[in-house]
Coordinates of C-alpha atoms in Angstrom, one line a residue:
M20 CA 18.1 20.9 29.1
N21 CA 16.2 18.4 31.3
G22 CA 17.4 14.8 31.0
K23 CA 14.1 13.4 32.1
M24 CA 12.1 15.2 29.4
E25 CA 14.7 14.4 26.8
C26 CA 14.4 10.8 27.7
L27 CA 10.6 11.0 27.6
F28 CA 10.8 12.4 24.0
W29 CA 12.7 9.4 22.7
Q30 CA 10.6 7.0 24.8
L31 CA 7.4 8.3 23.1
I32 CA 9.0 8.0 19.6
Y33 CA 10.1 4.4 20.4
F34 CA 6.5 3.6 21.6
F35 CA 5.0 4.9 18.4
I36 CA 7.5 2.9 16.2
K37 CA 6.5 -0.2 18.1
Q38 CA 2.8 0.7 17.3
R39 CA 3.7 0.5 13.6
Y40 CA 4.4 4.1 13.0
R41 CA 7.3 5.2 10.9
I42 CA 9.4 8.3 10.9
V43 CA 8.6 10.4 7.8
Q44 CA 10.3 13.7 8.5
L45 CA 13.1 15.1 10.7
S46 CA 14.1 18.7 11.4
H47 CA 17.8 19.5 11.1
R48 CA 18.0 19.6 14.9
V49 CA 16.3 16.3 15.4
N50 CA 13.9 17.8 17.9
E51 CA 10.9 17.6 15.7
I52 CA 9.7 14.3 14.4
W53 CA 6.7 13.3 12.3
L54 CA 5.5 9.8 12.4
E55 CA 3.1 8.1 10.0
S56 CA 1.0 5.1 11.0
L57 CA 1.0 2.0 8.8
E58 CA -2.2 0.7 10.4
N59 CA -4.0 3.3 12.6
R60 CA -6.3 5.2 10.3
R61 CA -8.0 7.1 13.1
V62 CA -4.7 8.8 14.0
P63 CA -2.5 8.4 10.9
L64 CA -0.1 11.2 11.7
V65 CA 1.7 12.2 15.0
R66 CA 4.1 15.1 15.5
I67 CA 6.4 15.1 18.5
V68 CA 8.5 18.2 19.4
R69 CA 11.1 18.5 22.2
D70 CA 11.4 22.2 23.0
D71 CA 11.3 24.3 26.2
I72 CA 8.4 26.6 25.4
D73 CA 8.5 29.8 27.4
W74 CA 5.6 31.8 26.1
G75 CA 2.1 31.1 24.9
Q76 CA 2.7 33.1 21.7
Q77 CA 5.6 30.8 20.9
L78 CA 3.3 27.8 21.3
K79 CA 0.6 29.4 19.1
R80 CA 3.0 30.2 16.3
D81 CA 4.3 26.6 16.2
M82 CA 0.8 25.1 16.3
E83 CA -0.2 27.3 13.3
Y84 CA 3.0 26.2 11.5
A85 CA 2.2 22.5 12.1
W86 CA -1.4 22.9 11.1
R87 CA -0.4 24.5 7.8
V88 CA 2.0 21.6 7.1
V89 CA -0.8 19.1 7.6
G90 CA -3.0 21.2 5.2
Q91 CA -0.3 20.9 2.5
L92 CA 0.1 17.1 2.8
P93 CA -1.3 14.9 0.0
R94 CA -4.9 13.8 0.9
R95 CA -3.8 10.1 0.9
K96 CA -1.5 10.9 3.9
I97 CA -4.6 11.8 6.0
G98 CA -7.2 9.5 4.4
K99 CA -10.3 9.2 6.6
A100 CA -8.5 10.3 9.7
D101 CA -10.4 11.3 12.9
Q102 CA -7.4 13.4 14.1
V103 CA -3.8 14.3 13.8
V104 CA -1.9 14.6 17.1
N105 CA 0.6 17.3 17.8
I106 CA 2.7 16.7 21.0
Y107 CA 5.1 19.1 22.7
I108 CA 7.5 18.0 25.4
S109 CA 8.7 20.9 27.5
T110 CA 10.5 21.0 30.9
Y111 CA 8.1 23.7 32.2
P112 CA 4.9 25.1 30.8
P113 CA 4.8 28.6 29.3
V114 CA 4.8 31.4 31.9
D115 CA 1.7 33.1 30.6
D116 CA -1.7 31.8 29.6
W117 CA -1.6 28.8 27.2
E118 CA -4.2 26.2 28.3
F119 CA -6.9 27.9 26.1
L120 CA -4.7 27.3 23.0
I121 CA -5.0 23.5 23.3
A122 CA -8.3 23.2 25.1
K123 CA -10.1 22.5 21.9
P124 CA -8.7 20.8 18.8
L125 CA -8.4 22.8 15.5
P126 CA -10.4 21.5 12.5
L127 CA -8.3 19.2 10.3
P128 CA -7.7 21.0 7.0
Q129 CA -8.6 18.1 4.8
R130 CA -11.3 16.5 6.8
R131 CA -14.6 18.2 7.7
N132 CA -15.0 16.2 10.9
G133 CA -11.3 15.7 11.7
A134 CA -9.4 17.3 14.5
F135 CA -5.8 18.6 14.9
R136 CA -5.3 17.9 18.6
T137 CA -2.4 19.4 20.6
L138 CA -0.9 18.1 23.9
L139 CA 1.8 19.9 25.9
I140 CA 3.6 17.5 28.3
H141 CA 5.7 19.2 31.0
S142 CA 7.3 17.9 34.1
G143 CA 4.2 18.7 36.2
N144 CA 1.6 16.9 34.1
I145 CA 3.3 13.9 32.6
E146 CA 0.9 11.3 34.0
H147 CA -2.2 13.3 33.1
S148 CA -1.0 14.1 29.6
L149 CA 0.0 10.4 28.9
Q150 CA -3.5 9.4 29.9
Q151 CA -5.0 12.0 27.5
L152 CA -2.8 10.6 24.8
T153 CA -4.0 7.1 25.6
D154 CA -7.6 8.2 25.3
T155 CA -6.8 9.9 22.0
I156 CA -5.1 7.0 20.2
K157 CA -7.1 4.3 22.0
T158 CA -3.9 2.4 22.9
P159 CA -2.3 2.3 26.4
I160 CA 0.9 4.2 26.5
V161 CA 3.6 1.7 27.6
L162 CA 7.1 3.4 27.7
S163 CA 10.4 1.5 27.7
P164 CA 11.5 1.3 31.4
I165 CA 14.4 3.4 32.6
S166 CA 16.2 2.5 35.8
D167 CA 16.3 5.1 38.6
D168 CA 20.1 5.2 38.9
S169 CA 20.8 5.6 35.2
D170 CA 21.8 8.8 33.5
P171 CA 18.7 10.1 31.6
F172 CA 20.9 11.7 28.9
F173 CA 22.7 8.5 28.4
E174 CA 19.4 6.6 28.2
A175 CA 18.1 9.2 25.7
E176 CA 21.1 8.6 23.5
R177 CA 20.7 4.9 23.8
L178 CA 17.1 5.0 22.8
K179 CA 17.8 7.4 19.9
H180 CA 20.5 5.0 18.6
R181 CA 18.0 2.0 18.9
I182 CA 15.3 3.9 17.1
F183 CA 17.4 4.8 14.1
Q184 CA 18.8 1.3 14.0
E185 CA 15.2 -0.1 13.8
V186 CA 14.4 2.5 11.1
R187 CA 17.3 1.4 9.0
E188 CA 16.3 -2.3 9.5
Q189 CA 12.7 -1.4 8.4
Q190 CA 14.0 0.4 5.3
E191 CA 16.1 -2.7 4.5
R192 CA 13.1 -5.0 4.9
E193 CA 11.0 -2.8 2.6
R194 CA 13.8 -2.8 0.0
R195 CA 13.9 -6.6 0.1
L196 CA 10.2 -6.8 -0.6
F197 CA 10.8 -5.9 -4.2
E198 CA 13.6 -8.5 -4.6
Y199 CA 11.9 -11.7 -3.2
G200 CA 11.6 -13.7 -6.4
K201 CA 13.3 -14.2 -9.7
P202 CA 11.4 -13.7 -13.0
V203 CA 11.1 -17.3 -14.1
F204 CA 7.5 -17.6 -15.3
T205 CA 7.6 -14.1 -16.9
Y206 CA 10.2 -15.4 -19.4
I207 CA 8.4 -18.7 -19.8
F208 CA 5.1 -16.9 -20.6
I209 CA 6.8 -14.5 -23.0
A210 CA 8.5 -17.4 -24.8
L211 CA 5.2 -19.4 -25.0
Q212 CA 3.2 -16.6 -26.5
V213 CA 5.9 -15.7 -29.0
A214 CA 6.2 -19.4 -30.0
L215 CA 2.4 -19.8 -30.4
F216 CA 2.3 -16.6 -32.5
L217 CA 4.9 -17.9 -34.9
L218 CA 3.1 -21.3 -35.0
M219 CA -0.2 -19.6 -35.9
E220 CA 1.5 -17.5 -38.5
W221 CA 3.0 -20.6 -40.1
S222 CA -0.4 -22.4 -39.9
G223 CA -2.3 -19.7 -41.8
G224 CA -2.0 -16.4 -40.0
S225 CA -2.7 -15.1 -36.4
T226 CA -5.5 -12.9 -37.8
N227 CA -7.3 -15.8 -39.4
P228 CA -10.4 -16.7 -37.4
E229 CA -10.2 -20.4 -38.3
V230 CA -6.6 -20.6 -37.1
L231 CA -7.5 -18.7 -33.9
I232 CA -10.3 -21.1 -33.1
R233 CA -8.2 -24.1 -33.9
Y234 CA -5.5 -22.9 -31.5
G235 CA -7.9 -22.2 -28.6
A236 CA -9.2 -18.6 -28.8
K237 CA -12.2 -17.6 -26.9
F238 CA -15.2 -18.6 -28.9
N239 CA -18.5 -18.7 -27.0
P240 CA -20.3 -21.4 -29.0
L241 CA -17.5 -23.9 -28.4
I242 CA -17.3 -23.0 -24.7
W243 CA -21.0 -23.7 -24.5
E244 CA -20.4 -27.1 -26.0
G245 CA -18.0 -27.9 -23.2
E246 CA -14.5 -26.8 -24.4
W247 CA -13.7 -25.3 -20.9
W248 CA -10.0 -25.0 -21.7
R249 CA -10.8 -22.0 -23.8
F250 CA -11.0 -20.0 -20.6
F251 CA -7.2 -20.4 -20.4
T252 CA -5.7 -20.9 -23.8
P253 CA -6.6 -17.4 -25.1
I254 CA -4.1 -16.0 -22.6
F255 CA -1.2 -17.1 -24.8
L256 CA -2.7 -16.3 -28.2
H257 CA -2.4 -12.9 -30.0
I258 CA -4.1 -11.4 -33.0
G259 CA -1.5 -9.7 -35.2
F260 CA 2.1 -8.7 -34.5
L261 CA 1.2 -5.3 -32.9
H262 CA -1.1 -7.0 -30.4
L263 CA 1.8 -9.5 -29.5
L264 CA 4.4 -6.7 -29.3
M265 CA 2.3 -4.5 -27.0
N266 CA 1.4 -7.4 -24.6
T267 CA 4.9 -8.8 -24.6
F268 CA 6.4 -5.4 -23.5
A269 CA 3.6 -5.1 -20.9
L270 CA 4.2 -8.6 -19.6
Y271 CA 8.0 -8.0 -19.5
Y272 CA 7.8 -4.9 -17.3
L273 CA 4.8 -5.8 -15.1
G274 CA 5.7 -9.5 -14.9
M275 CA 9.2 -8.7 -13.7
M276 CA 7.9 -6.5 -11.0
V277 CA 5.1 -8.7 -9.8
E278 CA 7.2 -11.9 -9.9
R279 CA 10.0 -10.3 -7.9
L280 CA 7.4 -9.1 -5.4
Y281 CA 5.3 -12.3 -5.0
G282 CA 7.7 -15.0 -6.0
S283 CA 7.3 -17.4 -9.0
W284 CA 4.6 -19.8 -7.9
R285 CA 2.4 -17.0 -6.5
F286 CA 3.0 -15.1 -9.8
F287 CA 1.9 -18.2 -11.8
C288 CA -1.3 -18.5 -9.7
I289 CA -2.1 -14.8 -10.1
Y290 CA -1.4 -14.8 -13.8
M291 CA -3.6 -17.8 -14.5
I292 CA -6.5 -16.8 -12.3
A293 CA -6.4 -13.3 -13.7
G294 CA -6.3 -14.7 -17.3
F295 CA -9.3 -17.0 -16.5
F296 CA -11.3 -14.0 -15.1
G297 CA -10.4 -11.9 -18.1
T298 CA -11.7 -14.6 -20.4
L299 CA -14.8 -15.1 -18.2
G300 CA -15.5 -11.3 -18.4
S301 CA -15.2 -11.4 -22.2
F302 CA -17.4 -14.6 -22.3
L303 CA -20.1 -12.9 -20.3
F304 CA -20.2 -9.5 -22.0
T305 CA -18.9 -10.0 -25.6
S306 CA -19.8 -12.6 -28.2
S307 CA -16.9 -11.9 -30.5
L308 CA -13.9 -14.1 -31.1
S309 CA -11.1 -12.9 -28.8
A310 CA -7.6 -13.8 -27.6
G311 CA -4.7 -12.1 -25.9
A312 CA -2.8 -11.7 -22.6
S313 CA -4.4 -8.4 -21.8
G314 CA -6.8 -9.8 -19.1
A315 CA -3.9 -11.6 -17.3
I316 CA -1.7 -8.4 -17.6
F317 CA -4.5 -6.3 -16.1
G318 CA -4.4 -9.0 -13.3
L319 CA -0.8 -8.0 -12.6
F320 CA -2.1 -4.4 -12.1
G321 CA -4.6 -5.9 -9.7
A322 CA -1.9 -7.8 -7.8
L323 CA 0.0 -4.5 -7.4
L324 CA -3.1 -2.8 -6.1
Y325 CA -3.5 -5.6 -3.6
F326 CA 0.1 -4.9 -2.5
G327 CA -1.0 -1.3 -1.9
T328 CA -3.6 -2.5 0.6
V329 CA -1.0 -4.3 2.6
Y330 CA 1.8 -1.6 2.3
R331 CA -0.2 1.5 1.6
H332 CA 2.6 4.0 2.4
L333 CA 5.2 2.1 0.5
F334 CA 2.9 1.6 -2.5
F335 CA 2.3 5.3 -2.9
Q336 CA 5.9 6.2 -2.2
T337 CA 7.1 4.0 -5.0
I338 CA 4.8 2.8 -7.8
G339 CA 1.3 3.6 -6.6
T340 CA 0.5 6.8 -8.5
N341 CA 2.0 5.5 -11.7
I342 CA 0.1 2.2 -11.5
I343 CA -3.3 3.8 -10.8
S344 CA -2.7 6.3 -13.6
L345 CA -1.9 3.5 -16.1
I346 CA -5.0 1.5 -15.1
I347 CA -7.2 4.5 -15.6
I348 CA -5.6 5.4 -18.9
N349 CA -5.9 1.9 -20.3
L350 CA -9.5 1.5 -19.2
L351 CA -10.4 4.8 -20.8
F352 CA -8.5 3.8 -23.9
G353 CA -10.6 0.7 -24.1
I354 CA -13.8 2.7 -23.9
V355 CA -12.8 5.2 -26.5
V356 CA -11.2 2.8 -29.1
P357 CA -13.5 0.3 -30.7
G358 CA -12.6 -3.4 -30.8
I359 CA -10.9 -3.5 -27.4
D360 CA -12.3 -6.1 -25.0
N361 CA -12.6 -3.9 -21.9
A362 CA -14.8 -6.6 -20.2
G363 CA -11.8 -8.9 -20.3
H364 CA -9.5 -6.2 -18.9
I365 CA -11.8 -5.4 -16.0
G366 CA -12.3 -9.1 -15.4
G367 CA -8.6 -9.7 -15.3
L368 CA -8.0 -6.7 -13.0
I369 CA -10.6 -8.1 -10.5
G370 CA -9.2 -11.6 -10.9
G371 CA -5.6 -10.5 -10.3
F372 CA -6.6 -8.6 -7.1
L373 CA -8.5 -11.6 -5.7
A374 CA -5.7 -14.0 -6.7
A375 CA -3.1 -11.9 -4.9
G376 CA -5.4 -12.0 -1.9
I377 CA -5.5 -15.8 -2.0
V378 CA -1.7 -16.3 -2.2
H379 CA -0.9 -13.1 -0.2
L380 CA 2.6 -11.7 0.0
P381 CA 5.6 -14.0 0.8
N382 CA 6.4 -14.4 4.5
H383 CA 3.0 -12.7 5.4
A384 CA 0.6 -15.2 6.9
A385 CA -3.0 -13.8 6.9
W386 CA -5.2 -16.9 6.8
K387 CA -8.5 -15.2 7.5
R388 CA -7.9 -12.7 4.7
Q389 CA -6.7 -15.3 2.3
A390 CA -9.8 -17.5 3.1
R391 CA -12.1 -14.6 2.4
S392 CA -10.4 -13.9 -0.9
L393 CA -10.7 -17.6 -1.9
F394 CA -14.4 -17.6 -1.0
V395 CA -15.1 -14.4 -3.0
T396 CA -13.0 -15.7 -5.9
V397 CA -14.8 -19.0 -6.1
S398 CA -18.2 -17.4 -5.6
I399 CA -17.7 -14.9 -8.4
A400 CA -16.3 -17.5 -10.8
A401 CA -19.2 -19.9 -10.0
L402 CA -21.8 -17.2 -10.5
G403 CA -20.2 -16.0 -13.7
L404 CA -20.1 -19.5 -15.1
L405 CA -23.7 -20.1 -14.0
I406 CA -24.9 -17.0 -15.8
G407 CA -22.7 -17.6 -18.9
F408 CA -24.0 -21.1 -19.4
R409 CA -27.6 -20.1 -18.9
L410 CA -27.7 -17.2 -21.3

């Protein structure tokens, strides 16, 4: 085993981790590592193998194996990738012909114009190969320095330990993302909507149109007369016990998740803005009397989708597939079943996504992105109100 090449193997892995790649798979011998990018969509996947390859046929078989693995990955892992990079680090090149095997990239299985590119780095072409890698990923390769008088095997072990320490720290940071806040406003909103429901029942019934209008349900004629608060008060009113029960359960489960993720004041902003957008959507597209937390609850779905744009890999590894499925099912349910205010649901979904963009995630400063979200939110709200009051 060559200490210099062993060290180069871990240097490259450490470089990619610093470029916001994360280790997604290890072989049992820890000589084959797959890395997934959190940001680089051109090269979302890199495979690095440390193995002394003696024959071209050995190289060909392993390339075919890696190419098949990429073909079996979920499409979201590849996305709109230009290429996947497959890197071999070998002390010496194969003794027979091998250059033709990597001269041209293989077509990427899930992308018509994508490429599966292979590089073989050996002791005689390190500088040239690293330049090729630089050209491929469009980022200069800067490796952690190793002193000339140090033992390369010791340095390789030190780097390996450092890499796995950083991986553990990253996993801990990701775990803490879901435990940032405590569900304060979730309980307050649940208590408020239950209390208002009981009050409406005592006043004449939550299904009584006169009672609903008196307590602030969405009623277009009164909004046109200037009762602007009706864009917010319907969030906490419900029509019948089943309506209250379904929305309370939805708010409990989604609210707990979103408030832990964003923190209490961000959650409050998301919920209220989403509720406003839900009422605005209903105001624009339906003339019927309406109330309910559904628009705001769909806004919580929107906030989770926004989280997926910031932590795409973590979103799909945890809640992503379930959240997207629930959104689709609920929207289809609203289309099929009469009497459901789908305009309010879609409005809330959009509002929640935009509101999450305004407040962003805790400890994540992204002022330009937040400013864009604020501009788009205000523009859509202003346009919606302009259209609604001119109808």
